[in-house]
Coordinates of C-alpha atoms in Angstrom, one line a residue:
X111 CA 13.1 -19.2 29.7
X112 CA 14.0 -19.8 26.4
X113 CA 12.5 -21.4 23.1
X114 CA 13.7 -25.0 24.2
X115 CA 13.0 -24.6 27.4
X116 CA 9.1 -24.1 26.6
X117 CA 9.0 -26.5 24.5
X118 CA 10.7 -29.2 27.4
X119 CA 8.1 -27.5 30.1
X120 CA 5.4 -30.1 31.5
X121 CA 2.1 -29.1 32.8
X122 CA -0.4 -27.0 31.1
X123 CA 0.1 -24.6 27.9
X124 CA -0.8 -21.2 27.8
X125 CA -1.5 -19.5 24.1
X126 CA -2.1 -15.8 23.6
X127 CA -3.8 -14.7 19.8
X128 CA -3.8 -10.9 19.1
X129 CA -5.8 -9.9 16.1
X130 CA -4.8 -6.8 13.1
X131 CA -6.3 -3.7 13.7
X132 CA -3.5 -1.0 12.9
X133 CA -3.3 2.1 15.4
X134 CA -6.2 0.2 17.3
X135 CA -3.8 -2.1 18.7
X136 CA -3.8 0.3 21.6
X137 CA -7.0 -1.6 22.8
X138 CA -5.1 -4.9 22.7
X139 CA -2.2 -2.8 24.7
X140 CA -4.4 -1.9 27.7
X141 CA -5.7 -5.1 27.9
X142 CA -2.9 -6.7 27.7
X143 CA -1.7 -4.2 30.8
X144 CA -4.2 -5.1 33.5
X145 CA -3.5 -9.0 32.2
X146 CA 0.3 -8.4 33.1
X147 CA -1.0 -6.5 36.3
X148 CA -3.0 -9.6 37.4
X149 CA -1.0 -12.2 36.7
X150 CA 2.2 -10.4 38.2
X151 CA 0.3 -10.3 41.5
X152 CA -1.0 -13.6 41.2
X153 CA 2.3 -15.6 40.4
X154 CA 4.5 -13.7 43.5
X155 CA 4.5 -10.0 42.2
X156 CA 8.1 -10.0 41.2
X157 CA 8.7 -6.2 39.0
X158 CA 10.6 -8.5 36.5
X159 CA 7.6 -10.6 35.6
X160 CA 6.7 -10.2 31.9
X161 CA 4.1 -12.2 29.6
X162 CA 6.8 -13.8 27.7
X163 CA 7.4 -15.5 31.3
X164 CA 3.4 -17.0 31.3
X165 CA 2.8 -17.5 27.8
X166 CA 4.4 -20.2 25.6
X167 CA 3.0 -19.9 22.6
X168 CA 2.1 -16.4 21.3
X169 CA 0.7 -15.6 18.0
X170 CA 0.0 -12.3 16.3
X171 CA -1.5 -10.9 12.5
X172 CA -0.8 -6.8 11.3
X173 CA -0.8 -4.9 14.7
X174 CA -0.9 -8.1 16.4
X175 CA 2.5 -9.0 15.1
X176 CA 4.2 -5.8 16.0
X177 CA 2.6 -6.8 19.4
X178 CA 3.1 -10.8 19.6
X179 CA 7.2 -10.4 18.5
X180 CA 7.4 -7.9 21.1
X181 CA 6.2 -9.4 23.9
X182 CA 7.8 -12.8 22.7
X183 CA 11.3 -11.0 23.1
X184 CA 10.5 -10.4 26.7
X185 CA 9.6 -6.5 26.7
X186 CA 6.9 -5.5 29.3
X187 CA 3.7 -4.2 28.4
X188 CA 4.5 -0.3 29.4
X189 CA 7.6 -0.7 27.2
X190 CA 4.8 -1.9 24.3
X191 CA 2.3 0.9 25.1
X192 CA 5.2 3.4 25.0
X193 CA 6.7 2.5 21.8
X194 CA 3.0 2.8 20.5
X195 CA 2.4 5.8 22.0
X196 CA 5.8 7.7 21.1
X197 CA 6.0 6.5 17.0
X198 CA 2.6 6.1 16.1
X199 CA 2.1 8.9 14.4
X200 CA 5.9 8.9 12.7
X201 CA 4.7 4.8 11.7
X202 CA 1.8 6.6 9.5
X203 CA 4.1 9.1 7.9
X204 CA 1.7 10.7 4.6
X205 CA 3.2 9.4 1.6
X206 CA 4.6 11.3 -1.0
X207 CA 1.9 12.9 -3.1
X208 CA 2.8 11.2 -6.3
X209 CA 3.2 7.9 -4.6
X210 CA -0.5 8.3 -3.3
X211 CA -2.1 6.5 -6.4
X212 CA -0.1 3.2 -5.2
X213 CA -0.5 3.6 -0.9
X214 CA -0.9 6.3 1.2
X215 CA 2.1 5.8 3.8
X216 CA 5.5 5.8 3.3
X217 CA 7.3 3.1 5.0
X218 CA 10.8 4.1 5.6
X219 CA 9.8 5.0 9.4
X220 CA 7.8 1.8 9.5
X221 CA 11.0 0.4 8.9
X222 CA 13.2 1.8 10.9
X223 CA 11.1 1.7 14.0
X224 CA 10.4 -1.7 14.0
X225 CA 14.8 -2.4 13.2
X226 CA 15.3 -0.2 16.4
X227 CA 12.5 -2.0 18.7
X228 CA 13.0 -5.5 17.2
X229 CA 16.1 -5.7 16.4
X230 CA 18.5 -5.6 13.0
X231 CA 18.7 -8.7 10.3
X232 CA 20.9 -10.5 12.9
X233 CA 17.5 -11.2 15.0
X234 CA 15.5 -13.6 13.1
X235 CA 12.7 -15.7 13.3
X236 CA 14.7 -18.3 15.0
X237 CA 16.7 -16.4 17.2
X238 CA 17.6 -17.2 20.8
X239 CA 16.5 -13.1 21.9
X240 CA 12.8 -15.3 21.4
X241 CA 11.7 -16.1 24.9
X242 CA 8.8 -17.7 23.9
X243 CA 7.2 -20.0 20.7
X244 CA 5.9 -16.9 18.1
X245 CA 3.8 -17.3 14.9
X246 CA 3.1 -14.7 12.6
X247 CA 0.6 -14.2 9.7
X248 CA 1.5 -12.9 6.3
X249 CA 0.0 -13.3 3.1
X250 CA 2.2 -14.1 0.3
X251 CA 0.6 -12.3 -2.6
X252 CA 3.3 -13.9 -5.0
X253 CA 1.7 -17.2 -4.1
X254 CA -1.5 -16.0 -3.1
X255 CA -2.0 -17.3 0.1
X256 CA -1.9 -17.3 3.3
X257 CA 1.7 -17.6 5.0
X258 CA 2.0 -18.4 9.1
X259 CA 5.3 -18.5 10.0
X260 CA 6.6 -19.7 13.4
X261 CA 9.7 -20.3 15.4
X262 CA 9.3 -23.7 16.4
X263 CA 12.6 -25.2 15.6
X264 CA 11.3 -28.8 14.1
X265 CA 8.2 -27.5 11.7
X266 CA 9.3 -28.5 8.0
X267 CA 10.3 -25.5 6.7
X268 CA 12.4 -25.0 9.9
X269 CA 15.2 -27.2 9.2
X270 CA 18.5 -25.4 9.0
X271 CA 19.8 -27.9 6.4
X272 CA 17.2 -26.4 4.1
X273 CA 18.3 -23.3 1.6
X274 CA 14.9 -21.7 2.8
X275 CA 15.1 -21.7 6.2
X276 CA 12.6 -19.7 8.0
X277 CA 14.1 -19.2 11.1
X278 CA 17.1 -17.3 9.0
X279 CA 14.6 -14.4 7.8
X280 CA 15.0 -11.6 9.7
X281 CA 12.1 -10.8 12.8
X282 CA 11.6 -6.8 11.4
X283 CA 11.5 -8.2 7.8
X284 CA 8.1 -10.3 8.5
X285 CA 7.0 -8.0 11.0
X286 CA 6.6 -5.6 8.4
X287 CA 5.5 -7.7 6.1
X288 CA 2.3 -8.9 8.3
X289 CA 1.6 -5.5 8.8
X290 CA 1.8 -4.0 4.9
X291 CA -1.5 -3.2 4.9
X292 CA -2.8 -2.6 1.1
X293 CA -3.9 0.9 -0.1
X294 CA -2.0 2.0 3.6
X295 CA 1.6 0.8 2.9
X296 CA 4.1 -0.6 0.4
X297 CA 4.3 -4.6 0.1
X298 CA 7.5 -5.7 1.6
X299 CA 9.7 -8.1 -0.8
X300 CA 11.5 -11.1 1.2
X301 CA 14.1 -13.3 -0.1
X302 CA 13.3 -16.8 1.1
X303 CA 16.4 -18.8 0.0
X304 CA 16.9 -18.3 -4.2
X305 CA 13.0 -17.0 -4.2
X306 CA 11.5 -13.6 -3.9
X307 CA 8.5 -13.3 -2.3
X308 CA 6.1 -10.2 -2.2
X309 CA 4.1 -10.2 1.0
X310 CA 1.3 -8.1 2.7
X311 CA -0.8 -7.7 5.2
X312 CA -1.9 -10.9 7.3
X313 CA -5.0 -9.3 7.8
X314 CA -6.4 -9.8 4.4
X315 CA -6.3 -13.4 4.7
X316 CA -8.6 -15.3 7.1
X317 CA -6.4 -14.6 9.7
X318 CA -6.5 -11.4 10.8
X319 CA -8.0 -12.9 14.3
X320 CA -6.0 -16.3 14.3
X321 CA -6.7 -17.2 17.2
X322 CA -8.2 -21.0 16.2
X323 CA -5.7 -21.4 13.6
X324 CA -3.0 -20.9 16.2
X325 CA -4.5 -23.7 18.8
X326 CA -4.4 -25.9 15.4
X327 CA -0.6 -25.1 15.0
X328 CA 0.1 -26.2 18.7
X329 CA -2.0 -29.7 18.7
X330 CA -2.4 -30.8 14.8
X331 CA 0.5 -33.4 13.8
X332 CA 2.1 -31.8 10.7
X333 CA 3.3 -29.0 12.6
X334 CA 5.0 -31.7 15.0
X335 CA 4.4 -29.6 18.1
X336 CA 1.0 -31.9 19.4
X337 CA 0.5 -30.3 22.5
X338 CA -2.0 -32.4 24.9
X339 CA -5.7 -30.8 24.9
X340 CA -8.5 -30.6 27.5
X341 CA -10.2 -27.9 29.4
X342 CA -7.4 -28.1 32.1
X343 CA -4.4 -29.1 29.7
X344 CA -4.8 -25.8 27.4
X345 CA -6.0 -21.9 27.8
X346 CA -6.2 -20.1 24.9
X347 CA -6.6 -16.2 25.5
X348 CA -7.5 -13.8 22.3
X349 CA -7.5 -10.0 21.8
X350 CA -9.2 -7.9 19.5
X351 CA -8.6 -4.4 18.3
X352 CA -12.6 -3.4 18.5
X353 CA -15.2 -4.3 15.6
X354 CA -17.3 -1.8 13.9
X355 CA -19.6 -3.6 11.8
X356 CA -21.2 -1.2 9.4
X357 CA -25.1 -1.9 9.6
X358 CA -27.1 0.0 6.9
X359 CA -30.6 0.2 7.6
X360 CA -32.3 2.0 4.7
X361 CA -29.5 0.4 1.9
X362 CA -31.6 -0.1 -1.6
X363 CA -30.8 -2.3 -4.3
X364 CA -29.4 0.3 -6.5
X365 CA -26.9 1.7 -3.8
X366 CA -25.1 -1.2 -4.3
X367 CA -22.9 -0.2 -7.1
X368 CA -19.6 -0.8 -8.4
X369 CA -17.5 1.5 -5.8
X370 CA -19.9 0.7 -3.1
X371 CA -19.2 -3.0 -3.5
X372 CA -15.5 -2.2 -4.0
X373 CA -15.3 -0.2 -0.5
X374 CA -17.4 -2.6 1.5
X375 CA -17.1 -6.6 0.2
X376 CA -13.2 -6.4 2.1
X377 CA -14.2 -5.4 5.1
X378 CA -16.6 -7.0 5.4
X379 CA -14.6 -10.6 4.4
X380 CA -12.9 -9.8 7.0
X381 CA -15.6 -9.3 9.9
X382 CA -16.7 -12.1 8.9
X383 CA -13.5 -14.4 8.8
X384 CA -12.8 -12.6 12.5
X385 CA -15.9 -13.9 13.4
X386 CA -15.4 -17.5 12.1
X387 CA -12.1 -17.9 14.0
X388 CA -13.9 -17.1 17.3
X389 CA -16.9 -19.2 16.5
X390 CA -14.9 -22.4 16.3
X391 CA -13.3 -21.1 19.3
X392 CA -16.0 -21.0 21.2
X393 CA -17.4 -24.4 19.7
X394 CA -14.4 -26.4 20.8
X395 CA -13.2 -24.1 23.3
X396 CA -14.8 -24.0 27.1
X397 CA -15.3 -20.1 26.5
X398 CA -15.4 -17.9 29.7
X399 CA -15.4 -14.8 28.6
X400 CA -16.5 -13.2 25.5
X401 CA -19.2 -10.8 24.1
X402 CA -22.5 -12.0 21.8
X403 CA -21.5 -13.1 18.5
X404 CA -25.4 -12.8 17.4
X405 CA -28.3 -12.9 18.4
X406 CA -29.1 -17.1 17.5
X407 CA -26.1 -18.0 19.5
X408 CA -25.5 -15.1 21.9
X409 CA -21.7 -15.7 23.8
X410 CA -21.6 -19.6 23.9
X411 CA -20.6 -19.2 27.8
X412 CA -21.5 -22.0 29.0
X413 CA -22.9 -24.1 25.6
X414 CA -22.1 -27.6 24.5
X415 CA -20.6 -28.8 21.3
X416 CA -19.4 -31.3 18.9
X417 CA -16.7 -32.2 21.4
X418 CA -17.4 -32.7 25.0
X419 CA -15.2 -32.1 27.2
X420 CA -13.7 -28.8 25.5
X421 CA -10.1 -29.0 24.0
X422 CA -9.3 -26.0 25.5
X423 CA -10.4 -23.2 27.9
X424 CA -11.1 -19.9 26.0
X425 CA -10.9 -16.2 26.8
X426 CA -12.0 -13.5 24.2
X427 CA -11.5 -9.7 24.7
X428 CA -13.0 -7.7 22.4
X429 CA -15.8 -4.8 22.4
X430 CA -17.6 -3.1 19.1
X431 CA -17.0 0.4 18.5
X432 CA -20.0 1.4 17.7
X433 CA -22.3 3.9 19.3
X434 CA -24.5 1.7 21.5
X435 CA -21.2 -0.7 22.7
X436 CA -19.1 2.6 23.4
X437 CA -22.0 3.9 25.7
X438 CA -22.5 0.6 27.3
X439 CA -18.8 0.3 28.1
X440 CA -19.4 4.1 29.7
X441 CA -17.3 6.1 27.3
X442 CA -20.7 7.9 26.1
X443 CA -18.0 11.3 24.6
X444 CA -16.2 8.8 22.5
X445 CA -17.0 9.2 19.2
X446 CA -17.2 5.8 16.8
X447 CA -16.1 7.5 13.6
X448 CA -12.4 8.1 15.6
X449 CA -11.6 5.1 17.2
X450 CA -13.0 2.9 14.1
X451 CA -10.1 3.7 11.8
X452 CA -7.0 1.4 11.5
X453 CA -4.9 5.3 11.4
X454 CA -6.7 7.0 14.0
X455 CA -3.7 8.3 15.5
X456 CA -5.3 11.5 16.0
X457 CA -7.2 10.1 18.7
X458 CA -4.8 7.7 20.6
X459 CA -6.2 8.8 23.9
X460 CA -9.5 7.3 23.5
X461 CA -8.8 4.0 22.0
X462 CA -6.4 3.7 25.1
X463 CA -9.6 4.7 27.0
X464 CA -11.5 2.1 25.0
X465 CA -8.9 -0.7 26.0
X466 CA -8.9 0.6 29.7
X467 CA -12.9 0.1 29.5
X468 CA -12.5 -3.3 28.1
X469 CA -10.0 -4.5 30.9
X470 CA -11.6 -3.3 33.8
X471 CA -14.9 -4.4 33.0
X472 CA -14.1 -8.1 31.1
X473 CA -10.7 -9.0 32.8
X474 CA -11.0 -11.2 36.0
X475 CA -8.1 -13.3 37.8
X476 CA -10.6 -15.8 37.9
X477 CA -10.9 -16.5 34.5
X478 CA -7.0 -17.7 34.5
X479 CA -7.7 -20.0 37.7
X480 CA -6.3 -23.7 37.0
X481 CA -3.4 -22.1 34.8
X482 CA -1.7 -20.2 37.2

């Protein structure tokens, strides 16, 4: 199916959300895998089925975009996990040491990769190699805010009679732009019509899990896409990379100093924005699936809300990496310290055995039943 053709389809829409999380998209990978695996079965078990033929809308921030675009252009997950798998460690090529003051990758291989798996400037944003609705999250540091771009051909800044067409910027272009994380790599710059634009990583805006804001892009009316709600009208399914909040039990007052503040406050934003977007997920949402968010209002499986019935029915995979979480998930040799980092590509293996964990145990046929 193509672009136009999703848009035409009746019946029920299906929306997948993939949060940043650098090398860690490797979890998202493997559950993204047995999701394939399922569904495949499920709908006839043709070898051709891909998500791109489920999902209509797909949505993705950093790694998530790498991961959204591909899967949008129609390429199977095993195609995803082996592109992963075979340039990871050529994506986090160590910069140049005089170049480390500014970032600490270079990203000429970052670059290249994602021309030769995406495609060159001739695939863009609105081009017909899409086989599903995509939205990607930037943050334009020029304007400093928060850019989500999409494909769907009748949002505002879509129009082809406009000089600054988005659908005319090339796919690799804002792929690498979602995904130039600060301190890691290089900003990208984008022409967008007669402006420049410097852009960086999606995943220091409150996006890096945009999972909510991507149900508001399919149902609110500026975007013109006003997609019907309802428990059975509307699933929304959202992966993340792992969470390793950072819990310090004996901090003091006078720990907290300058560089500590400096080093902490960011991530720390952005637990907490990841968080938000899966709270009002689970608020509005009929959530099925989904670990404790704390411990005043556990999962929301089964809660009430503001809204009653649900806009939409709700999936969240997602699993801390912390100590405790990796031993309850029974991968008690993995060690938290080397599947926490966003360039952990020393230790690939185990934050595929992470993902596995988080499939097999969290990942049900069931939880798709009415959307099938």
């Amino acid at each position: 199916m193509s672009v136009l053709d999703k848009l035409k389809k009746s019946g029920p829409r299906r929306l997948l959300a993939l949060d940043g999380g650098g090398i860690r998209g490797l979890i998202t990978i493997e559950v993204l895998g047995e999701i394939e695996r399922l569904l495949r079965e499920a709908l006839g078990g043709k070898k051709s089925f891909v998500l791109a033929d489920y999902f209509d809308y797909i949505a993705g921030t950093s790694t998530g975009a790498i991961i959204a675009s591909c899967l949008s252009l129609g390429m199977s997950v095993d195609k995803l996990r082996k592109f992963y798998l075979d340039n990871g460690r050529a994506m986090f090529d160590e910069a140049f040491i005089l170049k480390r003051l500014h970032y600490k990758y270079e990203d000429d291989k970052l670059s290249k990769k994602f021309r030769e798996v995406i495609g060159d400037d001739t695939v863009t944003l609105g081009s017909d190699n899409l086989k599903t609705l995509l939205m990607l999250v930037l943050r334009n540091a020029t304007t400093d805010s928060p850019w989500p771009l999409s494909n769907h051909p009748y949002a505002k800044y879509n129009d082809p009679k406009r000089k600054d067409c988005n659908l005319n910027l090339p796919l690799w272009q804002l792929v690498r732009g979602s995904t130039a994380a600060p301190t890691y790599f290089p900003p990208e710059v984008i022409n967008v019509g007669e402006r420049r634009f410097i852009f960086v990583d999606g995943g220091v805006t409150s996006y890096n899990n945009p999972a909510f804001l991507l149900f508001l892009m399919a149902t609110v009316e500026p975007y013109k896409l006003m997609w019907p709600t309802g428990e059975d009208q509307m699933l929304l399914v959202s992966i993340g990379t792992g969470t390793s909040p950072g819990a310090i039990g004996d901090l003091k007052p006078n720990d907290m100093h300058l560089l500590f503040n400096a080093t902490s406050i960011p991530s720390a934003l952005m637990f907490a924005a990841l968080n938000e977007q899966d709270f009002l997920c689970r608020t509005f949402g009929k959530c099925l699936v989904g670990d404790v968010l704390d411990r005043e209002i556990g999962d929301m499986i089964g809660t009430s809300g503001p809204v009653k019935p649900k806009l939409f029915t709700y999936l969240r995979y997602n699993a801390e990496l912390t100590r405790e979480a990796l031993d309850a998930l029974g991968l008690n040799e993995v060690k938290p310290k080397e599947v926490q980092q966003l360039d952990s590509i020393k230790h690939m293996d185990d934050l595929q055995r992470v993902g596995r964990a988080i499939a097999q145990r969290k990942v049900d046929i069931k939880q798709f039943a009415g959307f099938l």
